[in-house]
């Protein structure tokens, strides 16, 4: 390993450590956890964020869950989240384009309610929102965001993830070299984790408001 590669790895770990410590301090009551990774060979990026939701573990209507999760693209354009830099515009086909300054950063398709997954100990209800375009989405990308609410014996948990083939434009065409992978992990993936922490907080507050 060269000195440059070693320095890049140490810088990446330092940024990740600072970010984790920050979230641990400001979101300790939510038990927010996150992880992000990218497959350098295929260029596909994934992430997973989970948190404990402090709402009563009772029946939450399906339409409430669907409404709260499906608001994510519009929620992104809130001034408190994007500092007024983003604007959301609904499309004719039920999707939402999120525009920032000079173009569409993300174009979302119509949300889809996924089949509930029930086991003896928990019930998982999910909503999927496809990422169909925008300058943050690379070519041949088929990714979507998946939002889940899990109710079980241990209470209520929120889970969000990037799944199913998202290729960020920041990393370029695969295979992704170490420099581009490091650039993604040290920038866009950290911003995504921060945004998802904010969204987890919003979902918890919104569910509490609608249930009480």
Short mmCIF file of C-alpha atoms in Angstrom, two decimals, residues 13-211:
data_model
loop_
_atom_site.label_atom_id
_atom_site.label_comp_id
_atom_site.label_asym_id
_atom_site.label_seq_id
_atom_site.Cartn_x
_atom_site.Cartn_y
_atom_site.Cartn_z
CA UNK A 13 -11.82 6.77 8.76
CA UNK A 14 -11.30 10.07 10.58
CA UNK A 15 -14.29 11.70 8.85
CA UNK A 16 -16.47 8.68 9.53
CA UNK A 17 -15.43 8.64 13.19
CA UNK A 18 -16.19 12.35 13.62
CA UNK A 19 -19.56 11.86 11.95
CA UNK A 20 -20.46 8.86 14.12
CA UNK A 21 -19.47 10.71 17.31
CA UNK A 22 -21.56 13.72 16.26
CA UNK A 23 -24.66 11.63 15.58
CA UNK A 24 -24.15 9.71 18.81
CA UNK A 25 -24.23 12.98 20.74
CA UNK A 26 -27.14 14.69 19.00
CA UNK A 27 -29.31 11.63 18.39
CA UNK A 28 -28.57 9.33 21.32
CA UNK A 29 -32.23 9.14 22.30
CA UNK A 30 -33.06 7.80 18.85
CA UNK A 31 -30.34 5.10 18.82
CA UNK A 32 -29.60 6.02 15.20
CA UNK A 33 -27.25 3.64 13.41
CA UNK A 34 -26.08 3.76 9.82
CA UNK A 35 -23.81 2.05 7.37
CA UNK A 36 -22.86 2.72 3.74
CA UNK A 37 -20.79 0.80 1.25
CA UNK A 38 -20.06 0.64 -2.44
CA UNK A 39 -19.14 -2.33 -4.60
CA UNK A 40 -16.21 -1.08 -6.64
CA UNK A 41 -16.59 -3.69 -9.35
CA UNK A 42 -20.23 -2.93 -10.20
CA UNK A 43 -20.35 0.67 -8.92
CA UNK A 44 -23.51 -0.10 -6.92
CA UNK A 45 -23.92 1.79 -3.65
CA UNK A 46 -26.02 0.69 -0.69
CA UNK A 47 -26.86 2.10 2.71
CA UNK A 48 -28.85 1.12 5.78
CA UNK A 49 -30.08 3.37 8.59
CA UNK A 50 -32.04 2.23 11.64
CA UNK A 51 -33.42 3.92 14.73
CA UNK A 52 -35.69 3.25 17.67
CA UNK A 53 -39.01 5.05 17.31
CA UNK A 54 -40.43 6.30 20.60
CA UNK A 55 -44.12 5.98 19.80
CA UNK A 56 -46.63 3.64 21.36
CA UNK A 57 -46.28 0.11 20.03
CA UNK A 58 -49.88 -0.16 18.97
CA UNK A 59 -51.65 -0.45 15.65
CA UNK A 60 -50.49 2.27 13.25
CA UNK A 61 -52.79 2.62 10.21
CA UNK A 62 -51.31 1.59 6.87
CA UNK A 63 -52.38 4.85 5.23
CA UNK A 64 -50.54 6.85 7.91
CA UNK A 65 -47.31 4.96 7.29
CA UNK A 66 -47.69 5.32 3.52
CA UNK A 67 -48.37 9.05 3.71
CA UNK A 68 -45.45 9.83 6.04
CA UNK A 69 -42.89 7.79 4.08
CA UNK A 70 -44.08 8.92 0.64
CA UNK A 71 -43.53 12.56 1.66
CA UNK A 72 -39.74 12.12 1.62
CA UNK A 73 -39.07 13.84 -1.75
CA UNK A 74 -41.19 16.85 -0.75
CA UNK A 75 -39.70 16.88 2.75
CA UNK A 76 -36.23 17.24 1.21
CA UNK A 77 -37.14 20.68 -0.09
CA UNK A 78 -37.99 22.07 3.35
CA UNK A 79 -35.97 25.17 4.15
CA UNK A 80 -34.79 23.65 7.45
CA UNK A 81 -33.30 20.72 5.52
CA UNK A 82 -31.93 22.21 2.30
CA UNK A 83 -31.53 25.86 3.40
CA UNK A 84 -33.88 26.87 0.61
CA UNK A 85 -31.59 25.46 -2.09
CA UNK A 86 -33.97 22.67 -3.14
CA UNK A 87 -37.40 22.80 -4.70
CA UNK A 88 -39.77 19.87 -5.17
CA UNK A 89 -42.13 19.64 -8.12
CA UNK A 90 -44.66 16.85 -8.62
CA UNK A 91 -44.81 15.23 -12.06
CA UNK A 92 -47.78 14.12 -14.12
CA UNK A 93 -47.07 10.47 -13.32
CA UNK A 94 -47.12 10.82 -9.54
CA UNK A 95 -43.39 11.27 -9.06
CA UNK A 96 -41.41 14.22 -7.71
CA UNK A 97 -38.43 16.09 -9.12
CA UNK A 98 -36.10 17.67 -6.57
CA UNK A 99 -34.31 20.62 -8.13
CA UNK A 100 -31.24 22.34 -6.74
CA UNK A 101 -29.91 25.56 -8.29
CA UNK A 102 -29.13 24.59 -11.89
CA UNK A 103 -30.95 21.28 -12.41
CA UNK A 104 -32.75 18.25 -11.08
CA UNK A 105 -30.60 16.64 -8.41
CA UNK A 106 -32.97 13.71 -8.03
CA UNK A 107 -36.03 12.55 -9.93
CA UNK A 108 -38.25 10.20 -8.00
CA UNK A 109 -40.89 7.94 -9.50
CA UNK A 110 -44.26 7.15 -7.98
CA UNK A 111 -44.02 5.48 -4.58
CA UNK A 112 -45.06 1.85 -4.15
CA UNK A 113 -46.47 0.18 -1.05
CA UNK A 114 -44.66 -3.13 -0.59
CA UNK A 115 -46.36 -6.26 0.79
CA UNK A 116 -46.23 -6.50 4.58
CA UNK A 117 -43.82 -9.05 6.05
CA UNK A 118 -45.25 -10.72 9.14
CA UNK A 119 -43.55 -13.17 11.47
CA UNK A 120 -44.42 -14.49 14.91
CA UNK A 121 -42.48 -11.67 16.56
CA UNK A 122 -42.83 -8.64 14.29
CA UNK A 123 -44.57 -6.93 11.37
CA UNK A 124 -42.68 -4.94 8.74
CA UNK A 125 -44.48 -2.46 6.47
CA UNK A 126 -42.55 -0.70 3.74
CA UNK A 127 -42.79 1.94 1.04
CA UNK A 128 -40.42 2.08 -1.93
CA UNK A 129 -39.58 5.20 -3.95
CA UNK A 130 -37.57 4.67 -7.17
CA UNK A 131 -34.76 7.07 -8.08
CA UNK A 132 -35.26 7.41 -11.82
CA UNK A 133 -32.86 10.23 -12.70
CA UNK A 134 -31.16 13.50 -11.82
CA UNK A 135 -27.52 14.54 -11.85
CA UNK A 136 -26.84 12.57 -8.64
CA UNK A 137 -27.90 9.34 -10.36
CA UNK A 138 -25.43 7.60 -12.66
CA UNK A 139 -26.13 5.77 -15.89
CA UNK A 140 -27.68 2.29 -15.75
CA UNK A 141 -28.89 2.98 -12.20
CA UNK A 142 -31.98 1.13 -11.00
CA UNK A 143 -31.92 2.04 -7.34
CA UNK A 144 -34.70 2.99 -5.00
CA UNK A 145 -35.17 4.19 -1.45
CA UNK A 146 -36.98 1.84 0.89
CA UNK A 147 -38.63 3.06 4.09
CA UNK A 148 -39.86 0.55 6.67
CA UNK A 149 -41.64 0.60 10.00
CA UNK A 150 -41.11 -2.52 12.09
CA UNK A 151 -43.40 -3.26 15.02
CA UNK A 152 -42.45 -6.09 17.35
CA UNK A 153 -42.09 -7.20 20.91
CA UNK A 154 -39.22 -4.78 21.46
CA UNK A 155 -41.20 -1.74 20.27
CA UNK A 156 -41.14 0.22 17.03
CA UNK A 157 -38.14 0.64 14.75
CA UNK A 158 -37.57 2.69 11.61
CA UNK A 159 -35.41 1.40 8.80
CA UNK A 160 -34.32 3.19 5.63
CA UNK A 161 -32.05 1.92 2.89
CA UNK A 162 -30.67 2.53 -0.58
CA UNK A 163 -31.18 -0.68 -2.49
CA UNK A 164 -31.56 -2.44 -5.84
CA UNK A 165 -28.77 -1.10 -7.97
CA UNK A 166 -28.21 2.60 -7.22
CA UNK A 167 -25.13 3.91 -9.02
CA UNK A 168 -24.09 7.43 -7.90
CA UNK A 169 -22.85 9.69 -10.67
CA UNK A 170 -20.05 10.88 -8.37
CA UNK A 171 -18.20 7.58 -8.71
CA UNK A 172 -18.41 7.46 -12.51
CA UNK A 173 -18.58 4.31 -14.61
CA UNK A 174 -17.55 0.99 -13.04
CA UNK A 175 -15.17 -0.38 -12.07
CA UNK A 176 -14.72 2.34 -9.44
CA UNK A 177 -11.16 3.13 -8.43
CA UNK A 178 -10.16 3.74 -4.80
CA UNK A 179 -10.01 7.53 -5.18
CA UNK A 180 -13.59 7.83 -6.49
CA UNK A 181 -14.89 5.34 -3.92
CA UNK A 182 -13.20 7.31 -1.15
CA UNK A 183 -14.61 10.58 -2.50
CA UNK A 184 -18.13 9.11 -2.40
CA UNK A 185 -17.80 7.69 1.11
CA UNK A 186 -16.33 10.94 2.45
CA UNK A 187 -18.93 13.22 0.91
CA UNK A 188 -22.25 12.06 -0.53
CA UNK A 189 -22.67 9.02 1.73
CA UNK A 190 -22.11 11.17 4.84
CA UNK A 191 -24.58 13.80 3.64
CA UNK A 192 -27.10 11.03 2.95
CA UNK A 193 -26.66 9.63 6.46
CA UNK A 194 -27.22 13.08 7.97
CA UNK A 195 -30.34 13.66 5.86
CA UNK A 196 -31.71 10.26 6.84
CA UNK A 197 -31.09 10.97 10.53
CA UNK A 198 -33.16 14.14 10.11
CA UNK A 199 -35.87 12.17 8.30
CA UNK A 200 -35.98 9.55 11.04
CA UNK A 201 -36.55 12.35 13.56
CA UNK A 202 -39.29 13.80 11.34
CA UNK A 203 -41.05 10.43 10.97
CA UNK A 204 -41.05 9.85 14.72
CA UNK A 205 -42.46 13.32 15.41
CA UNK A 206 -45.06 13.00 12.65
CA UNK A 207 -46.24 9.58 13.83
CA UNK A 208 -46.52 10.86 17.39
CA UNK A 209 -48.53 13.87 16.20
CA UNK A 210 -50.96 11.71 14.23
CA UNK A 211 -51.40 9.05 16.92
#
